[in-house]
Coordinates of N, CA and C in Angstrom, one line a residue:
N10 N 100.9 33.7 4.4 CA 101.5 33.1 5.1 C 103.0 33.6 5.2
P11 N 103.6 33.8 6.4 CA 104.7 34.2 6.6 C 106.1 33.5 6.1
E12 N 105.7 32.0 5.8 CA 106.8 31.0 5.1 C 107.1 31.5 3.7
H13 N 105.7 31.5 3.0 CA 105.7 31.9 1.4 C 106.5 33.4 1.3
H14 N 106.2 34.4 2.4 CA 107.0 35.7 2.3 C 108.7 35.3 2.0
I15 N 109.2 34.4 2.9 CA 110.7 34.0 3.3 C 111.0 33.7 1.6
L16 N 110.2 32.6 1.3 CA 110.4 32.1 0.0 C 110.4 32.9 -1.4
I17 N 109.5 33.8 -1.2 CA 109.2 34.7 -2.4 C 110.6 35.6 -2.2
D18 N 110.7 36.3 -0.9 CA 112.0 37.0 -0.7 C 113.5 36.4 -1.6
D19 N 113.5 34.7 -1.2 CA 114.8 34.2 -1.9 C 114.5 34.1 -3.1
A20 N 113.2 34.1 -3.8 CA 112.9 33.8 -5.2 C 113.6 34.8 -5.9
R21 N 113.1 36.1 -5.3 CA 113.2 37.3 -6.0 C 114.8 37.8 -6.1
K22 N 115.6 36.9 -5.3 CA 117.3 37.2 -5.2 C 117.4 36.7 -6.8
I23 N 116.5 35.4 -7.2 CA 117.3 34.8 -8.4 C 116.3 35.4 -9.8
K24 N 115.5 35.9 -9.4 CA 114.3 36.5 -10.3 C 113.5 37.6 -10.2
K25 N 113.9 38.8 -10.6 CA 113.1 39.9 -10.1 C 111.8 39.8 -10.3
G26 N 110.7 40.6 -9.9 CA 109.4 40.7 -10.2 C 108.7 39.3 -9.9
V27 N 109.2 38.4 -9.3 CA 108.4 37.0 -9.2 C 107.3 37.1 -8.4
V28 N 106.3 36.5 -8.7 CA 104.8 36.3 -7.9 C 104.7 34.7 -7.7
L29 N 103.9 34.3 -6.8 CA 103.7 33.5 -6.0 C 102.8 32.4 -7.0
G30 N 103.5 31.1 -7.4 CA 102.7 30.5 -8.5 C 103.9 30.1 -9.7
D31 N 104.6 31.3 -10.1 CA 105.7 31.3 -10.8 C 106.8 30.2 -10.9
E32 N 107.2 29.9 -11.8 CA 108.1 28.9 -12.1 C 109.4 29.5 -12.0
I33 N 110.4 28.9 -11.2 CA 112.0 29.4 -11.5 C 113.0 28.4 -11.7
I34 N 113.8 28.7 -13.0 CA 114.6 27.4 -13.3 C 115.9 28.2 -13.0
F35 N 116.8 27.3 -12.2 CA 118.2 28.1 -11.7 C 119.2 26.8 -11.7
P36 N 120.4 26.6 -12.1 CA 121.2 25.6 -11.9 C 121.8 25.1 -10.7
L37 N 121.9 24.1 -10.3 CA 122.5 23.8 -9.2 C 123.9 23.7 -8.9
E38 N 124.5 24.3 -7.5 CA 125.8 24.4 -7.8 C 126.6 22.6 -8.0
Q39 N 127.6 22.8 -8.8 CA 128.4 21.5 -9.2 C 129.0 21.1 -7.7
K40 N 129.0 19.9 -7.4 CA 129.6 19.3 -6.4 C 130.2 17.9 -6.9
D41 N 131.4 17.6 -6.0 CA 131.9 16.2 -6.4 C 131.2 15.0 -5.7
N42 N 130.6 15.7 -4.5 CA 130.4 14.5 -3.3 C 128.8 13.8 -3.5
Y43 N 128.3 14.3 -4.9 CA 126.8 14.1 -5.0 C 126.7 12.2 -5.3
G44 N 127.9 11.9 -5.0 CA 128.1 10.3 -5.4 C 126.9 9.1 -5.5
R45 N 127.3 7.9 -5.4 CA 126.4 7.0 -5.5 C 125.4 6.8 -4.3
I46 N 125.9 7.2 -3.5 CA 124.8 7.2 -2.2 C 123.6 8.1 -2.3
S47 N 123.8 9.2 -2.9 CA 122.7 10.3 -3.0 C 121.8 9.7 -4.3
A48 N 122.5 9.4 -5.1 CA 121.7 9.0 -6.4 C 120.9 7.6 -5.9
Q49 N 121.7 6.8 -5.0 CA 120.7 5.7 -4.3 C 120.0 6.1 -3.5
T50 N 119.8 7.4 -2.4 CA 118.7 7.5 -1.6 C 117.7 8.1 -2.4
A51 N 118.0 8.7 -3.6 CA 117.0 9.7 -4.4 C 116.2 8.7 -4.9
K52 N 116.8 7.7 -5.8 CA 116.2 6.3 -6.5 C 115.0 5.6 -5.5
Q53 N 115.3 5.5 -4.1 CA 114.7 5.0 -3.1 C 113.6 5.8 -3.0
V54 N 113.5 6.9 -2.7 CA 112.4 7.8 -2.5 C 111.5 7.9 -3.5
I55 N 111.9 8.0 -4.8 CA 111.4 8.0 -6.2 C 110.5 6.4 -6.0
I56 N 111.0 5.5 -5.7 CA 110.4 4.2 -6.0 C 109.3 4.0 -4.9
Q57 N 109.6 4.4 -3.4 CA 108.6 4.7 -2.6 C 107.5 5.1 -2.9
K58 N 107.6 6.5 -3.7 CA 106.4 7.5 -3.9 C 105.7 6.9 -5.1
I59 N 106.3 6.1 -6.3 CA 105.4 5.4 -7.1 C 104.8 4.3 -6.4
R60 N 105.2 3.4 -5.6 CA 104.6 2.2 -5.0 C 103.4 2.8 -4.3
E61 N 103.5 4.0 -3.6 CA 102.4 4.7 -2.6 C 101.2 5.1 -3.7
A62 N 101.7 5.9 -4.7 CA 100.8 6.2 -6.1 C 99.8 4.8 -6.3
E63 N 100.8 3.9 -6.6 CA 100.0 2.8 -7.4 C 99.3 2.0 -6.2
K64 N 99.6 1.9 -4.8 CA 98.7 1.6 -4.0 C 97.5 2.0 -3.8
V65 N 97.4 3.6 -3.7 CA 96.1 4.4 -3.9 C 95.6 4.1 -5.2
S66 N 96.1 3.8 -6.1 CA 95.3 3.6 -7.3 C 94.4 2.2 -7.4
V67 N 95.2 1.3 -7.1 CA 94.7 -0.1 -6.9 C 93.9 0.2 -5.8
M68 N 93.9 0.6 -4.6 CA 92.5 1.1 -3.6 C 91.7 1.1 -4.0
S69 N 91.6 2.4 -4.8 CA 90.6 2.9 -5.3 C 89.7 2.1 -6.5
E70 N 90.7 1.3 -7.1 CA 89.9 0.5 -8.5 C 89.2 -0.5 -7.7
F71 N 89.8 -1.5 -6.8 CA 89.3 -2.6 -6.2 C 88.0 -2.0 -5.1
G72 N 88.2 -0.8 -4.4 CA 87.4 -0.5 -3.6 C 85.7 -0.3 -3.9
Q73 N 86.1 -0.1 -5.2 CA 84.4 0.5 -6.2 C 84.2 -0.9 -6.5
K74 N 84.9 -2.1 -6.5 CA 84.3 -3.5 -6.8 C 84.2 -4.0 -5.6
E75 N 84.0 -3.7 -4.1 CA 84.0 -4.3 -3.0 C 82.2 -4.5 -3.2
G76 N 82.1 -5.7 -3.0 CA 80.6 -6.4 -3.0 C 80.0 -6.6 -4.2
E77 N 81.2 -6.8 -5.2 CA 80.8 -7.1 -6.6 C 81.7 -8.8 -6.8
I78 N 81.2 -9.2 -8.1 CA 82.0 -10.6 -8.3 C 83.0 -10.4 -9.2
V79 N 83.7 -11.0 -9.0 CA 85.2 -10.3 -9.6 C 85.9 -11.8 -10.4
T80 N 86.6 -11.8 -11.3 CA 87.0 -12.8 -12.0 C 88.7 -12.6 -12.2
G81 N 89.6 -13.7 -12.1 CA 91.0 -13.9 -12.0 C 91.2 -15.4 -12.4
N82 N 92.8 -15.2 -12.1 CA 93.2 -16.5 -12.7 C 93.8 -17.6 -11.2
V83 N 93.6 -18.7 -11.3 CA 94.4 -19.3 -10.1 C 95.9 -19.2 -9.9
Q84 N 96.6 -18.7 -9.1 CA 97.8 -18.6 -9.6 C 98.7 -20.0 -8.9
R85 N 98.3 -20.2 -7.5 CA 98.7 -21.1 -6.7 C 97.9 -21.3 -5.6
I86 N 97.9 -22.7 -5.1 CA 97.2 -23.2 -4.0 C 98.2 -23.4 -3.0
E87 N 98.2 -22.9 -1.6 CA 98.9 -23.0 -0.7 C 98.0 -23.1 0.3
R88 N 98.6 -24.2 1.2 CA 98.1 -24.4 2.7 C 96.6 -24.1 2.6
G89 N 95.7 -24.8 1.9 CA 94.5 -24.9 1.5 C 93.8 -23.6 1.0
S90 N 94.6 -22.4 0.8 CA 94.0 -21.1 0.6 C 94.4 -21.2 -1.1
I91 N 93.2 -20.5 -1.8 CA 93.9 -20.5 -3.3 C 94.3 -18.7 -3.5
F92 N 95.2 -18.7 -3.9 CA 95.8 -17.3 -4.6 C 95.4 -17.3 -5.6
V93 N 94.9 -15.7 -6.1 CA 94.1 -15.5 -7.6 C 94.6 -14.5 -7.9
D94 N 95.6 -14.3 -9.2 CA 96.1 -13.1 -9.8 C 95.1 -12.3 -10.2
M95 N 94.8 -11.0 -9.7 CA 93.6 -10.2 -10.3 C 94.3 -9.0 -11.1
G96 N 95.2 -9.1 -12.0 CA 95.9 -8.3 -12.3 C 96.8 -7.2 -11.4
R97 N 96.5 -5.9 -10.9 CA 97.3 -5.1 -10.2 C 97.3 -5.4 -8.8
A98 N 96.5 -6.8 -8.2 CA 96.9 -6.9 -6.8 C 96.5 -8.8 -6.9
M99 N 96.8 -9.1 -5.5 CA 96.5 -10.3 -5.0 C 95.4 -10.9 -4.7
G100 N 94.7 -11.6 -5.1 CA 93.0 -12.0 -4.3 C 93.7 -13.6 -3.6
I101 N 92.5 -13.7 -2.4 CA 92.8 -15.1 -1.7 C 91.6 -15.5 -1.2
I102 N 91.4 -16.7 -1.4 CA 90.2 -17.3 -1.1 C 90.5 -18.3 -0.1
T103 N 90.1 -18.3 1.3 CA 90.8 -19.1 2.3 C 90.1 -20.1 2.2
Y104 N 90.5 -21.1 2.9 CA 89.5 -22.5 2.9 C 88.3 -22.5 3.6
E105 N 87.8 -21.5 4.4 CA 86.7 -21.6 4.8 C 85.6 -20.9 3.5
E106 N 86.5 -20.1 2.7 CA 85.5 -19.2 1.9 C 85.3 -19.8 0.4
Q107 N 85.8 -21.4 0.4 CA 85.7 -22.0 -0.5 C 84.5 -23.1 -0.4
I108 N 83.9 -23.6 -1.7 CA 83.1 -24.8 -1.6 C 83.6 -25.9 -1.7
P109 N 83.1 -26.9 -0.2 CA 83.3 -28.1 -0.3 C 83.1 -28.8 -1.7
G110 N 84.3 -29.6 -2.1 CA 84.5 -30.6 -2.9 C 84.7 -29.6 -4.4
E111 N 85.1 -28.5 -4.4 CA 85.6 -27.7 -5.8 C 87.2 -27.7 -5.7
H112 N 87.8 -28.2 -7.0 CA 88.9 -28.1 -6.7 C 89.3 -27.3 -8.1
Y113 N 90.6 -26.7 -7.9 CA 90.9 -25.7 -9.0 C 92.4 -25.9 -9.6
K114 N 92.8 -25.8 -10.7 CA 94.0 -25.9 -11.2 C 94.7 -24.5 -11.3
Q115 N 96.1 -24.6 -11.3 CA 96.9 -23.3 -11.5 C 96.5 -22.9 -13.0
G116 N 96.3 -21.8 -13.3 CA 95.9 -21.0 -14.5 C 94.6 -20.9 -14.3
E117 N 93.4 -21.7 -14.0 CA 92.1 -21.7 -14.3 C 91.8 -20.3 -14.2
R118 N 90.6 -19.9 -14.6 CA 89.6 -18.8 -14.4 C 88.7 -19.2 -13.2
I119 N 88.6 -18.1 -12.2 CA 87.8 -18.5 -11.1 C 87.0 -17.1 -11.2
R120 N 85.6 -17.3 -10.8 CA 84.9 -16.2 -10.4 C 84.6 -16.5 -8.7
A121 N 84.5 -15.0 -8.2 CA 84.2 -15.1 -6.7 C 83.9 -13.7 -6.3
Y122 N 83.7 -13.8 -5.0 CA 82.6 -12.4 -4.5 C 83.8 -11.7 -4.0
L123 N 84.1 -10.2 -4.1 CA 84.7 -9.6 -3.5 C 84.4 -9.1 -2.2
Y124 N 84.7 -9.5 -0.9 CA 84.1 -8.7 0.3 C 84.9 -8.1 0.8
A125 N 86.2 -7.9 0.9 CA 87.1 -7.1 1.6 C 88.7 -6.7 0.6
V126 N 88.6 -5.4 0.8 CA 90.3 -5.0 0.2 C 91.0 -4.4 1.2
E127 N 92.1 -5.3 1.7 CA 93.0 -5.1 2.5 C 94.6 -4.5 2.3
E128 N 94.7 -3.7 3.0 CA 96.2 -3.1 2.7 C 97.0 -3.8 3.9
T129 N 98.0 -4.7 2.9 CA 98.9 -5.2 4.0 C 100.4 -4.7 3.5
P130 N 101.6 -5.0 4.3 CA 102.8 -4.3 3.8 C 103.3 -5.0 2.3
K131 N 102.9 -6.5 2.0 CA 103.4 -6.8 0.8 C 102.4 -6.3 -0.3
G132 N 101.4 -5.4 0.0 CA 100.6 -4.8 -1.1 C 99.4 -4.9 -0.7
I133 N 98.7 -4.7 -1.7 CA 96.8 -4.9 -1.6 C 96.6 -6.5 -1.5
L134 N 95.8 -6.8 -0.7 CA 95.2 -8.2 -0.5 C 93.6 -7.9 -0.6
L135 N 93.2 -8.9 -1.5 CA 91.6 -8.9 -1.7 C 91.2 -10.2 -1.3
K136 N 90.2 -10.0 -0.4 CA 89.5 -11.3 0.1 C 88.4 -11.6 -0.6
L137 N 88.5 -13.0 -1.3 CA 87.7 -13.4 -2.0 C 86.7 -14.6 -1.6
S138 N 85.4 -14.7 -1.9 CA 84.6 -16.0 -1.6 C 83.8 -16.7 -2.2
R139 N 83.7 -17.8 -2.4 CA 82.9 -18.6 -3.2 C 81.8 -19.1 -2.6
S140 N 81.5 -19.1 -1.3 CA 80.8 -19.5 -0.2 C 79.7 -18.7 0.6
H141 N 80.0 -17.2 0.1 CA 79.5 -15.9 0.6 C 77.7 -16.3 0.1
P142 N 76.9 -16.0 1.2 CA 75.4 -15.7 0.3 C 75.4 -14.7 -0.4
K143 N 76.0 -13.6 -0.6 CA 76.0 -12.4 -1.5 C 76.6 -12.8 -2.7
F144 N 77.4 -13.9 -2.7 CA 78.1 -14.3 -4.3 C 76.6 -14.8 -4.9
L145 N 75.8 -15.8 -4.2 CA 74.6 -16.6 -4.8 C 73.9 -15.4 -5.5
A146 N 73.5 -14.3 -4.6 CA 72.3 -13.4 -4.8 C 73.1 -12.4 -6.3
K147 N 74.6 -12.3 -6.1 CA 75.2 -11.7 -7.2 C 75.5 -12.4 -8.4
L148 N 75.0 -13.9 -8.6 CA 75.4 -14.4 -9.4 C 73.7 -14.3 -10.2
F149 N 72.8 -14.4 -9.3 CA 71.1 -14.5 -9.9 C 70.9 -13.0 -10.2
E150 N 71.9 -12.0 -9.9 CA 71.9 -10.5 -10.6 C 72.0 -10.8 -12.1
I151 N 73.3 -11.2 -12.2 CA 73.9 -11.6 -13.5 C 73.2 -12.2 -14.5
E152 N 72.3 -13.6 -13.9 CA 71.7 -14.2 -14.7 C 70.3 -14.0 -14.6
A153 N 69.6 -13.2 -14.1 CA 68.0 -13.1 -14.2 C 68.3 -11.7 -14.2
P154 N 67.7 -11.2 -15.6 CA 67.6 -9.5 -16.0 C 66.8 -8.9 -14.9
E155 N 65.7 -9.6 -14.2 CA 64.2 -9.0 -13.4 C 65.2 -8.7 -12.2
I156 N 66.1 -9.5 -11.9 CA 66.6 -8.9 -10.4 C 67.8 -7.8 -10.9
A157 N 68.7 -7.8 -11.7 CA 69.6 -6.9 -12.2 C 68.7 -5.4 -12.6
Q158 N 67.8 -5.3 -13.0 CA 66.5 -4.2 -13.4 C 65.9 -3.6 -11.9
G159 N 65.8 -4.5 -10.8 CA 65.1 -4.3 -9.5 C 63.6 -4.8 -9.5
T160 N 63.1 -5.4 -10.4 CA 61.6 -5.7 -10.8 C 61.6 -6.8 -9.6
V161 N 62.6 -7.6 -9.4 CA 62.6 -8.8 -8.4 C 63.5 -8.3 -7.4
E162 N 63.1 -8.3 -6.3 CA 64.4 -8.3 -5.2 C 64.5 -9.6 -4.6
V163 N 65.8 -9.5 -4.1 CA 66.6 -10.7 -3.3 C 66.5 -10.6 -2.1
K164 N 65.2 -11.1 -1.1 CA 65.1 -10.9 0.1 C 66.2 -11.4 1.3
S165 N 66.4 -12.8 0.9 CA 67.2 -13.6 1.5 C 67.8 -14.5 1.0
V166 N 69.2 -15.1 1.2 CA 69.6 -16.2 1.1 C 70.0 -17.1 2.0
A167 N 69.8 -18.3 1.7 CA 70.3 -19.6 2.8 C 71.0 -20.5 2.1
R168 N 72.3 -20.7 2.4 CA 73.2 -21.3 1.5 C 73.9 -22.5 2.4
E169 N 73.8 -23.6 1.8 CA 74.7 -24.4 2.1 C 75.7 -24.9 0.8
A170 N 76.8 -24.1 0.9 CA 77.8 -24.0 -0.2 C 78.1 -25.4 -0.7
G171 N 77.8 -25.8 -2.1 CA 78.1 -27.1 -2.7 C 77.1 -28.0 -2.7
S172 N 76.0 -27.9 -1.4 CA 74.6 -28.8 -1.6 C 73.6 -28.4 -2.1
R173 N 73.1 -27.1 -1.6 CA 71.8 -26.7 -1.7 C 71.7 -25.5 -1.3
S174 N 71.1 -24.3 -2.0 CA 70.5 -23.2 -1.4 C 69.4 -23.0 -1.8
K175 N 68.8 -21.9 -0.9 CA 67.1 -21.3 -1.2 C 67.6 -19.4 -1.2
I176 N 66.5 -19.3 -2.0 CA 66.6 -17.7 -2.4 C 65.4 -17.2 -2.2
A177 N 65.1 -16.1 -1.2 CA 63.7 -15.6 -1.1 C 63.6 -14.2 -1.9
V178 N 62.7 -14.4 -2.5 CA 62.6 -13.0 -3.4 C 61.2 -12.3 -3.1
F179 N 61.1 -11.0 -3.7 CA 59.8 -10.2 -3.4 C 59.7 -9.4 -4.7
S180 N 58.6 -9.1 -4.9 CA 58.4 -7.9 -6.3 C 57.1 -7.3 -6.0
K181 N 57.0 -5.7 -6.2 CA 56.2 -5.0 -6.3 C 55.1 -5.4 -7.6
D182 N 55.8 -5.6 -8.7 CA 55.3 -5.7 -9.8 C 54.2 -7.2 -10.1
S183 N 53.1 -7.0 -9.9 CA 52.4 -8.3 -10.2 C 52.4 -9.2 -11.3

């Protein structure tokens, strides 16, 4: 790479016999105008990089949990939506994804189905549901070892969240 040659030549002016991948420590020139503004800019760049790294980390953590049942604490209820504290991210159960007749209090633990992980300007938003047909299938998986082991397969779920549900199962094992 021609760029590397230029950098290597510059590096050899500081330390003779230097090769690609070596570390060079050299003093920065003292300047009096590195003031507050420079420090502020550096701080903002560092904070921005930390936020980006955090976002990537949270995305991968919850990306793996997509399609699973997750647990969190009710933080607040706003305009019919339940905001759930999931630790490193915020979950939301919109009115449509709630079970009619269910009411939650602040601080209460809640289980829901994580159906989407979204990046928003405010951070990662986890879309949760308690009325999703797969929520029921996953609950059965937790409760019935035969489903968890794969002996019994959930073929279909018909659900009227809050009133009744039907689950169709199949097994190759007689």
